[in-house]
Amino acid sequence: MFFSSGKPVFAIANARAGVLFRAPIEIRNNGERLVEIVDVKGLPAGLELDGNTREIFGTPLGAGEHEVHLKYCFADDSSGKWSAVCLLIVNPDPESLWKKIDPPADAPWPKENEAAELVVIGERRILAGSKRGRSHAHVGSFRDDDYFIGQAADNEFVVLLVGDGAGSAKYSRRGSALATRAAGGHLVEELSGSRGAVIAAAVAARQAGDTAEGIWTEQMVGLFSAAAAAAIAAIDAEVEIAHEEGRPCHPGDFCTTLLAVVGLETSAGLFAAAFSIGDGAVAALLPVDPASLWLLGQPDGGEFAGQTRFLDRKLVEDPSAIFARVRCLFLPAGTCLLLLTDGVSDPRFATERALIDPAPWHALWQEVELLLATAEPAPALLSWLDFRVPGHHDDRTLVAYAGGV
Amino acid sequence: MRRLPVYVLIDTSGSMQGEAIQSVNVGMRTMLSSLRQDPYALESVWLSVITFDTEARELFPLTPLERVRLDEIEAPPAGGTFLGAALELLIERVERDVKTASAESKADWRPLLFVMTDGKPSDRNAFLAAAARIQGRSFANVLACGVGPRVKLEDLRLLTDQVVLLETMDAAGFASLFRWVSVSVTLTSSQAGTKAGTDLPPPPPEIRLAF
């Protein structure tokens, strides 16, 4: 690149409103001649020239673009005074730019911006919370995340699900709600009946020392298969109703991820079975052992950010595909469970490698413990879900199961 | 930290001299100003500008929007239009800089590419080869803008389906073009966080979609 005139060119780095700033006045195209800054005018409020170092420093008050007028001379001829202009950009603090707009009051299938609850079963607690992210709040769209908590067979089984509606799917807020409720409801119903008894018996036998190949995996694969099918059926039914009511749409408008965990707590330990499709993360850990971590699913991702898979008909109709996504584990008493949508897992786990590292999981669990210890854990979780991490503004959902007999 | 890489390729051939390149400078500054007002863009956009005439050069590599300072872009007299070289440089930089999923680092969002030219590529063979490679790559969006009477839109259509034409190379037209690019970047960065597809806003009246 060439410069059309031989005059020195001045530049100053960008600043940020409210943040301490110190930067030199950069000089280019001055050839061999030393340049001295004589005076600076037009600096934004909060910034001034450091007389000794010839730097601009201070804390700018507001965002804006400022034309700074410089007077300078050459060291070898200080009698001649020259002037130049350069631009000083003060960026706003991104936090101050986020708007909070409610979705339109007349939109179909509305959903509250946040939801949370605490369920106590004896010594065990389930804490769940889901919050609309800044990205949706900024444009006035709905929370696309959802969760489901249920119990079956006199509270022996717990059923936990989270879902994250696809951003490109128009009604995915409804999709995640339908899928979590239908799949969760189906699991609760089946586990409350003979199926639950069969599984409980098989688990008990295993925990008593029976090392024969148990039927729990087969049972759980069948259960999760039927639950996923129930989710698809619920969406199909909704589409049909909508058509009848003159609101054309198709199942693709309701696309969602789905992470599901069934837990059976006995005095011998926790039997955990999980099924997952999509991103987010689901894991088990034993708080008293910081080295413990059992991943209950492998998140679906692509080459680039934002690429994942969603619950779909083809998956549900393929038993081997379901089988590949189911994990069953026998875990020690006191094991805890965490289900996260990617709005939480993305910022909390810096890399994919971090997902298989117990440390960040235990750090997260410790924060959940603090929330559980407050007088009102559900609202405390909603506040916690507001944590600020630049670049991460998706809806956030967390379901925590604190085990123990 | 997930970045949205945005690459802007600007034609600085001889025919862009004068009002055209001045308008590009104003347009780019305005675009950067408005992007800095958007929280998504301010946190996620990393920008790189490549200019091309008789040769292609990277004005600055991928830089976080907050730190971008744009020097005056100039069009040297009698420069050709080596768009092929620009695209080759772009591909090389994308391969070097854009992060895909790995155990060690978070993947970037798929990058955005904006190409602006007022003529036909002087290095046609290089252009054709590079355009085919761009088509095969994963970009969130490729926007090509042909400017003025001499541009060959069929060439740009080899690059992307999203081709627009700015017929009059004046200040108002460029301002409009860069406003549209700015909105497109904002929209792409906002949708990036929500697994959405990337639908662009319709271009303003001064710019017509060129099918």
XYZ file of C-alpha atoms in Angstrom:
616
model
C 0.000 0.000 0.000
C 1.207 3.482 -0.711
C 0.294 6.797 0.840
C -0.692 9.577 -1.496
C 0.987 12.277 0.590
C 4.313 12.256 2.468
C 2.805 13.438 5.738
C 2.941 11.404 8.932
C -0.196 9.438 9.715
C -1.422 9.079 13.301
C -3.528 6.351 14.880
C -4.788 5.429 18.339
C -6.119 2.027 19.432
C -9.851 1.621 20.129
C -11.133 2.083 23.679
C -14.178 0.763 25.496
C -16.620 2.886 27.482
C -16.110 2.463 31.201
C -12.819 0.581 30.837
C -9.407 1.958 31.805
C -7.426 2.816 28.697
C -3.787 3.637 28.027
C -2.294 3.603 24.546
C 0.428 5.430 22.622
C -0.273 7.705 19.689
C 1.071 5.608 16.828
C 2.919 7.410 14.086
C 3.560 6.052 10.589
C 4.995 7.402 7.381
C 7.293 9.775 9.180
C 10.334 8.426 7.354
C 13.549 9.056 9.287
C 12.291 12.143 11.067
C 11.353 12.048 14.730
C 7.917 13.475 15.413
C 6.897 15.162 18.666
C 3.295 15.630 19.741
C 2.710 19.192 20.863
C -0.997 19.214 21.629
C -4.090 17.038 21.435
C -7.682 18.313 21.266
C -11.043 16.662 20.892
C -10.468 13.686 23.164
C -13.628 12.064 24.501
C -14.673 12.841 28.068
C -12.584 10.837 30.494
C -9.414 10.638 28.377
C -6.385 12.907 28.439
C -2.862 13.148 27.101
C -0.045 11.986 29.362
C 2.483 14.788 29.041
C 5.500 12.575 29.764
C 4.852 9.431 27.789
C 2.733 10.948 25.000
C 0.093 8.311 25.627
C -3.657 8.765 25.800
C -5.029 7.458 29.073
C -8.089 7.469 31.299
C -11.536 5.896 31.411
C -13.822 7.076 28.623
C -17.338 7.786 29.807
C -19.463 7.101 26.748
C -19.263 5.280 23.415
C -18.657 7.211 20.217
C -16.276 8.108 17.438
C -14.117 11.147 18.050
C -12.042 13.226 15.652
C -8.903 13.976 17.584
C -6.914 17.017 16.436
C -3.185 16.730 16.911
C -0.524 19.406 16.735
C 2.975 18.114 16.116
C 6.410 19.206 15.033
C 9.545 17.508 13.811
C 12.350 17.102 16.320
C 14.858 18.481 13.895
C 12.817 21.639 13.270
C 10.653 22.402 16.275
C 9.712 25.839 15.036
C 7.330 24.465 12.413
C 3.979 23.304 13.818
C 1.789 20.924 11.845
C -1.678 19.552 12.433
C -3.335 16.232 11.745
C -6.563 14.456 12.562
C -7.095 10.890 13.650
C -10.105 8.912 14.727
C -10.454 7.560 18.271
C -13.187 4.966 18.562
C -14.755 4.278 21.945
C -16.721 1.041 21.737
C -19.811 0.574 23.890
C -19.805 -2.121 26.553
C -21.703 -4.917 24.772
C -23.628 -5.610 27.978
C -25.230 -2.186 27.716
C -26.525 -2.919 24.221
C -28.635 -5.968 25.010
C -32.358 -5.236 24.830
C -35.041 -7.154 26.661
C -38.181 -7.438 24.574
C -41.146 -9.650 25.342
C -42.450 -11.862 22.546
C -45.650 -10.722 20.773
C -48.712 -11.256 22.946
C -50.713 -12.840 20.133
C -48.166 -15.413 18.962
C -49.318 -19.059 18.855
C -48.002 -21.456 21.504
C -46.578 -18.858 23.878
C -44.032 -19.883 26.497
C -42.891 -18.033 29.616
C -39.436 -16.555 29.467
C -38.348 -18.606 32.456
C -39.406 -21.567 34.579
C -37.867 -23.328 37.552
C -38.797 -25.766 40.311
C -37.412 -27.738 43.203
C -38.708 -31.238 43.949
C -37.826 -32.931 47.228
C -38.144 -36.707 47.642
C -36.942 -37.614 51.114
C -33.237 -36.893 51.106
C -33.118 -36.537 47.344
C -33.646 -33.265 45.527
C -34.256 -32.323 41.932
C -33.599 -28.737 40.898
C -34.576 -27.588 37.402
C -34.485 -24.237 35.684
C -34.845 -22.896 32.171
C -34.258 -19.335 31.063
C -34.605 -17.403 27.818
C -31.213 -16.292 26.525
C -30.110 -12.755 25.678
C -30.160 -13.569 21.966
C -33.907 -14.249 22.048
C -34.623 -11.412 24.480
C -32.853 -8.957 22.176
C -35.186 -9.708 19.276
C -38.312 -10.465 21.277
C -38.591 -14.173 20.496
C -39.479 -17.074 22.757
C -37.427 -19.372 24.945
C -36.855 -22.516 22.854
C -35.532 -24.669 25.713
C -37.660 -26.819 28.015
C -37.419 -29.486 30.722
C -39.510 -32.221 32.351
C -39.286 -33.747 35.826
C -41.287 -36.789 36.862
C -41.353 -39.668 39.337
C -42.733 -43.179 39.026
C -43.442 -46.237 41.156
C -43.802 -44.497 44.504
C -40.857 -42.248 43.731
C -38.429 -45.049 43.181
C -37.739 -43.856 39.662
C -36.936 -40.291 38.697
C -37.429 -39.144 35.120
C -35.472 -36.097 33.924
C -35.463 -34.520 30.460
C -34.199 -31.365 28.750
C -34.821 -30.212 25.187
C -33.519 -27.383 23.016
C -35.680 -26.278 20.096
C -33.908 -25.640 16.792
C -33.395 -21.938 16.171
C -34.419 -22.198 12.551
C -37.669 -24.009 13.363
C -40.533 -21.560 13.702
C -42.348 -23.323 16.523
C -39.494 -25.127 18.191
C -40.554 -23.621 21.530
C -43.601 -25.841 21.226
C -41.502 -28.724 19.911
C -39.275 -28.845 22.979
C -42.299 -28.547 25.280
C -44.208 -31.338 23.506
C -41.202 -33.645 23.200
C -40.062 -33.377 26.819
C -43.591 -33.773 28.159
C -44.629 -36.612 25.861
C -41.395 -38.582 26.247
C -41.246 -37.868 29.973
C -44.889 -38.722 30.452
C -44.479 -42.001 28.590
C -41.468 -42.963 30.718
C -43.350 -42.180 33.929
C -46.349 -44.200 32.821
C -44.341 -47.255 31.790
C -42.092 -47.172 34.842
C -45.152 -46.984 37.079
C -46.375 -50.260 35.642
C -45.032 -53.759 35.103
C -42.139 -52.517 33.002
C -40.845 -50.559 35.944
C -41.114 -53.585 38.182
C -39.167 -55.743 35.737
C -36.393 -53.187 35.509
C -36.297 -52.651 39.263
C -36.005 -56.412 39.803
C -33.196 -56.753 37.269
C -31.332 -53.848 38.846
C -31.764 -55.296 42.312
C -30.399 -58.635 41.163
C -27.359 -56.994 39.645
C -26.730 -54.950 42.750
C -27.022 -58.104 44.858
C -24.114 -59.585 42.940
C -25.744 -61.320 40.007
C -23.197 -60.926 37.234
C -25.330 -62.480 34.505
C -26.104 -60.321 31.526
C -29.114 -58.364 32.684
C -32.082 -57.294 30.644
C -32.009 -53.702 31.798
C -30.285 -52.397 28.670
C -32.784 -54.109 26.408
C -35.631 -52.808 28.530
C -34.302 -49.259 28.586
C -33.640 -49.208 24.826
C -37.235 -50.312 24.285
C -38.493 -47.711 26.743
C -36.516 -44.830 25.275
C -37.511 -45.912 21.780
C -41.173 -45.760 22.697
C -40.678 -42.467 24.538
C -39.016 -40.899 21.489
C -41.848 -42.221 19.330
C -44.341 -40.647 21.737
C -42.544 -37.322 21.313
C -42.748 -37.548 17.519
C -46.420 -38.562 17.750
C -47.188 -35.581 19.979
C -45.679 -33.235 17.407
C -47.566 -34.935 14.571
C -50.811 -34.564 16.518
C -50.142 -30.887 17.117
C -49.521 -30.345 13.400
C -52.823 -32.012 12.574
C -54.759 -29.899 15.070
C -53.093 -26.781 13.733
C -54.091 -27.713 10.176
C -57.681 -28.185 11.275
C -57.608 -24.787 12.908
C -56.341 -23.176 9.750
C -52.730 -22.782 10.847
C -50.623 -24.723 8.346
C -47.298 -25.990 9.621
C -45.216 -29.140 9.432
C -43.260 -31.294 11.875
C -39.972 -29.664 10.846
C -41.213 -26.438 12.444
C -41.033 -28.170 15.832
C -37.498 -29.615 15.676
C -35.813 -30.136 19.025
C -32.936 -31.911 20.737
C -33.772 -34.335 23.556
C -31.727 -35.568 26.523
C -33.427 -38.018 28.882
C -32.285 -39.746 32.083
C -34.055 -42.361 34.185
C -32.653 -42.894 37.682
C -33.410 -45.663 40.146
C -32.005 -45.089 43.602
C -31.619 -48.016 46.000
C -29.529 -48.500 49.114
C -26.927 -50.164 46.906
C -26.522 -47.230 44.588
C -27.937 -45.403 41.593
C -28.924 -47.091 38.355
C -28.856 -44.433 35.635
C -30.055 -44.907 32.072
C -29.793 -42.111 29.527
C -30.763 -41.379 25.944
C -29.614 -38.339 23.982
C -29.989 -36.732 20.595
C -28.533 -33.317 19.930
C -26.027 -31.133 21.723
C -25.876 -30.130 25.359
C -24.375 -32.513 27.929
C -25.480 -35.094 30.471
C -23.268 -36.654 33.157
C -23.128 -38.288 36.578
C -20.612 -37.593 39.321
C -19.977 -38.449 42.947
C -19.331 -35.172 44.780
C -17.141 -36.778 47.477
C -14.775 -38.094 44.787
C -13.422 -35.193 42.682
C -11.963 -37.627 40.153
C -15.345 -39.205 39.392
C -17.211 -38.523 36.174
C -19.499 -40.673 34.042
C -20.665 -39.166 30.774
C -24.155 -40.349 29.964
C -24.187 -39.238 26.339
C -22.015 -38.077 23.470
C -23.191 -34.694 22.139
C -23.884 -34.477 18.405
C -21.831 -31.787 16.753
C -20.565 -30.831 13.349
C -17.460 -29.327 11.890
C -18.617 -25.844 12.771
C -20.397 -24.265 15.699
C -24.136 -24.633 15.816
C -24.332 -27.882 13.875
C -26.178 -30.669 15.658
C -28.880 -33.292 15.195
C -32.504 -33.229 16.204
C -35.130 -35.799 17.164
C -36.583 -37.196 13.963
C -38.771 -39.994 12.671
C -35.975 -41.951 10.999
C -34.055 -42.169 14.243
C -37.071 -43.432 16.125
C -37.723 -46.146 13.566
C -34.168 -47.471 13.723
C -33.551 -49.623 16.812
C -29.799 -49.731 16.311
C -29.701 -45.941 16.180
C -31.531 -45.724 19.487
C -29.293 -48.426 20.982
C -26.200 -46.411 20.059
C -27.564 -43.452 21.989
C -28.491 -45.267 25.203
C -26.139 -45.733 28.170
C -26.913 -47.682 31.334
C -24.658 -47.473 34.357
C -24.572 -48.798 37.921
C -23.211 -46.011 40.063
C -22.368 -45.635 43.753
C -24.834 -44.313 46.324
C -24.740 -40.540 46.495
C -24.139 -40.104 42.763
C -25.595 -36.907 41.323
C -26.862 -36.165 37.832
C -26.667 -33.094 35.609
C -28.543 -32.462 32.364
C -27.597 -29.311 30.449
C -28.670 -27.721 27.190
C -25.823 -26.220 25.187
C -26.667 -22.755 26.471
C -25.037 -23.932 29.713
C -22.559 -26.553 28.482
C -21.057 -24.346 25.779
C -19.853 -21.559 28.077
C -18.989 -23.861 31.011
C -16.849 -26.296 29.017
C -14.257 -24.399 27.053
C -13.329 -27.265 24.757
C -14.557 -30.729 23.907
C -11.701 -32.042 26.004
C -13.121 -30.225 29.003
C -16.315 -32.285 28.739
C -14.414 -35.428 29.738
C -12.510 -33.668 32.529
C -14.070 -34.144 35.987
C -12.841 -30.771 37.272
C -15.245 -28.436 35.428
C -18.143 -30.805 36.181
C -17.344 -30.816 39.895
C -16.928 -27.042 39.843
C -20.376 -26.767 38.292
C -21.821 -29.194 40.870
C -20.382 -27.134 43.716
C -22.226 -24.099 42.378
C -25.425 -26.138 42.188
C -24.891 -27.235 45.812
C -24.690 -23.583 46.827
C -28.003 -22.950 45.077
C -29.569 -25.969 46.790
C -28.420 -24.616 50.132
C -30.288 -21.319 49.716
C -33.745 -20.718 51.134
C -35.261 -20.609 47.631
C -33.204 -22.731 45.217
C -35.520 -22.340 42.200
C -35.343 -18.521 41.936
C -31.659 -18.730 42.889
C -31.086 -21.014 39.895
C -32.854 -18.556 37.601
C -30.513 -15.781 38.775
C -27.549 -18.057 38.307
C -28.649 -18.831 34.736
C -28.083 -15.144 33.952
C -24.287 -15.543 34.142
C -22.429 -13.437 31.666
C -19.993 -15.012 29.199
C -19.243 -12.925 26.074
C -20.466 -14.560 22.892
C -22.739 -17.054 24.697
C -26.336 -15.931 24.703
C -28.440 -19.005 24.004
C -31.364 -20.199 26.171
C -30.067 -21.993 29.251
C -31.530 -25.066 30.958
C -30.120 -27.116 33.819
C -31.615 -30.093 35.652
C -29.745 -31.359 38.702
C -30.439 -34.506 40.711
C -28.845 -34.640 44.142
C -28.871 -38.289 45.163
C -28.615 -40.016 48.487
C -30.832 -42.307 50.445
C -14.917 -18.235 22.470
C -16.894 -18.801 19.275
C -16.105 -16.267 16.592
C -18.084 -15.293 13.511
C -15.377 -14.706 10.899
C -16.366 -12.126 8.293
C -14.234 -11.684 5.191
C -14.690 -8.624 2.964
C -13.069 -8.496 -0.477
C -12.899 -5.048 -2.078
C -12.015 -4.306 -5.693
C -9.416 -1.532 -5.829
C -8.804 -1.678 -9.570
C -8.220 1.529 -11.513
C -11.870 1.949 -12.426
C -12.732 2.234 -8.733
C -10.665 5.414 -8.418
C -12.356 8.587 -7.352
C -15.892 8.727 -6.040
C -16.319 4.957 -6.081
C -13.471 4.108 -3.706
C -14.267 7.144 -1.545
C -17.809 5.858 -1.218
C -16.494 2.419 -0.336
C -14.465 3.956 2.477
C -17.434 5.863 3.810
C -19.620 2.791 3.449
C -17.165 0.548 5.293
C -16.805 3.054 8.144
C -20.563 3.367 8.455
C -20.948 -0.386 8.391
C -18.375 -0.815 11.142
C -20.074 1.921 13.172
C -23.412 0.214 13.045
C -21.964 -3.246 13.689
C -20.343 -1.869 16.824
C -23.814 -0.931 18.066
C -24.980 -4.524 17.883
C -24.187 -6.670 20.914
C -23.878 -9.920 18.968
C -21.546 -8.467 16.416
C -19.480 -6.622 19.003
C -18.874 -9.843 20.891
C -18.521 -12.360 18.076
C -17.530 -10.797 14.754
C -13.917 -11.005 13.674
C -13.271 -9.116 10.473
C -10.645 -9.369 7.766
C -10.415 -7.120 4.698
C -8.677 -8.154 1.483
C -8.270 -5.682 -1.367
C -7.359 -6.596 -4.910
C -6.233 -4.850 -8.055
C -3.115 -6.055 -9.890
C -2.390 -8.124 -6.816
C -4.346 -9.234 -3.784
C -3.410 -8.164 -0.285
C -4.770 -8.701 3.193
C -5.334 -5.254 4.670
C -5.628 -6.841 8.082
C -6.133 -10.450 9.229
C -9.105 -11.645 11.274
C -9.389 -9.034 14.005
C -12.059 -8.752 16.695
C -14.531 -6.048 15.713
C -13.716 -4.124 18.858
C -10.117 -3.706 17.732
C -10.707 -3.041 14.032
C -9.345 0.251 12.744
C -9.801 0.846 9.074
C -7.209 2.847 7.206
C -8.291 4.658 4.071
C -8.557 2.106 1.237
C -6.953 3.428 -1.938
C -7.238 2.433 -5.596
C -3.906 2.784 -7.402
C -4.187 4.109 -10.944
C -4.416 1.560 -13.767
C -4.742 -1.534 -11.588
C -6.288 -4.697 -13.060
C -8.931 -6.823 -11.409
C -7.237 -9.924 -10.049
C -10.255 -11.389 -8.304
C -8.882 -14.900 -8.735
C -5.803 -14.002 -6.713
C -8.042 -12.423 -4.065
C -10.112 -15.576 -3.752
C -6.992 -17.734 -3.553
C -5.668 -15.545 -0.775
C -9.040 -15.751 0.951
C -9.106 -19.547 0.792
C -5.592 -19.718 2.160
C -6.502 -17.429 5.045
C -9.745 -19.269 5.827
C -7.847 -22.559 5.950
C -5.234 -21.028 8.198
C -7.474 -19.065 10.530
C -11.003 -20.436 10.809
C -11.242 -22.998 13.605
C -13.179 -26.192 13.039
C -14.283 -28.555 15.791
C -11.463 -30.253 17.655
C -10.830 -31.539 21.127
C -8.623 -28.571 21.841
C -10.664 -25.611 20.692
C -14.195 -24.535 20.096
C -15.260 -24.281 16.494
C -15.980 -20.913 14.923
C -19.329 -20.206 13.356
C -19.295 -20.763 9.611
C -17.683 -17.686 8.061
C -19.396 -14.959 6.060
C -17.894 -13.745 2.773
C -18.691 -10.509 0.997
C -17.148 -9.768 -2.406
C -17.458 -6.484 -4.240
C -16.186 -5.889 -7.759
C -16.836 -3.521 -10.653
C -15.325 -5.449 -13.505
C -14.519 -8.881 -14.770
C -11.600 -10.890 -13.412
C -8.340 -10.237 -15.218
C -7.128 -13.653 -14.070
C -10.060 -15.630 -15.350
C -8.669 -19.147 -15.001
C -7.540 -18.540 -11.451
C -10.952 -17.048 -10.748
C -12.827 -20.070 -12.101
C -10.731 -22.501 -10.077
C -11.047 -20.481 -6.891
C -14.793 -19.941 -7.339
C -15.303 -23.703 -7.572
C -13.377 -24.185 -4.327
C -15.448 -21.517 -2.581
C -18.659 -23.232 -3.691
C -17.384 -26.427 -2.125
C -16.516 -24.825 1.196
C -18.756 -24.185 4.114
C -19.645 -20.529 4.372
C -22.666 -19.301 6.315
C -23.315 -16.890 3.455
C -21.499 -15.634 0.394
C -22.723 -12.271 -0.873
C -21.410 -10.982 -4.163
C -22.051 -7.454 -5.249
C -21.396 -6.313 -8.781
C -20.964 -2.603 -9.116
C -21.345 -0.398 -12.178
C -21.932 -1.082 -15.878
C -18.931 -3.279 -16.665
C -19.361 -6.040 -14.149
C -20.153 -9.542 -15.381
C -22.846 -10.960 -13.116
C -22.567 -14.446 -14.619
C -19.066 -14.608 -13.193
C -20.329 -13.738 -9.738
C -23.024 -16.376 -10.014
C -20.241 -18.957 -10.226
C -19.367 -17.895 -6.708
C -22.793 -17.803 -5.087
C -26.539 -17.603 -5.682
C -26.686 -14.400 -3.726
C -25.628 -11.841 -6.264
C -26.756 -8.251 -6.244
C -26.066 -5.399 -8.618
C -25.420 -1.782 -7.704
C -25.858 0.045 -10.983
C -24.785 3.540 -10.060
C -21.447 3.794 -8.314
C -22.331 6.829 -6.241
C -22.191 7.626 -2.564
C -25.855 6.892 -1.901
C -25.715 3.543 -3.647
C -22.655 2.384 -1.737
C -24.122 3.608 1.522
C -27.190 1.507 0.866
C -25.100 -1.512 -0.071
C -23.016 -1.396 3.072
C -26.106 -0.903 5.231
C -27.485 -4.101 3.746
C -24.233 -5.975 4.305
C -24.205 -4.684 7.873
C -27.711 -5.977 8.536
C -26.769 -9.289 6.941
C -23.771 -9.637 9.223
C -25.860 -8.716 12.251
C -28.527 -11.222 11.321
C -25.998 -13.962 10.675
C -24.293 -13.345 13.990
C -27.585 -13.300 15.880
C -28.762 -16.498 14.239
C -25.404 -18.121 14.774
C -26.183 -18.461 18.445
C -29.449 -20.266 17.893
C -28.680 -23.016 15.412
C -30.770 -21.192 12.827
C -30.324 -21.145 9.092
C -29.132 -17.863 7.699
C -31.860 -16.055 5.828
C -30.794 -12.634 4.665
C -32.906 -9.503 4.627
C -34.048 -8.345 1.167
C -31.648 -5.825 -0.357
C -32.692 -2.173 -0.546
C -34.272 -0.754 -3.737
C -31.029 0.731 -5.058
C -29.657 -2.763 -5.294
C -31.461 -5.315 -7.295
C -31.208 -9.053 -6.888
C -29.494 -10.441 -9.935
C -30.759 -13.915 -10.765
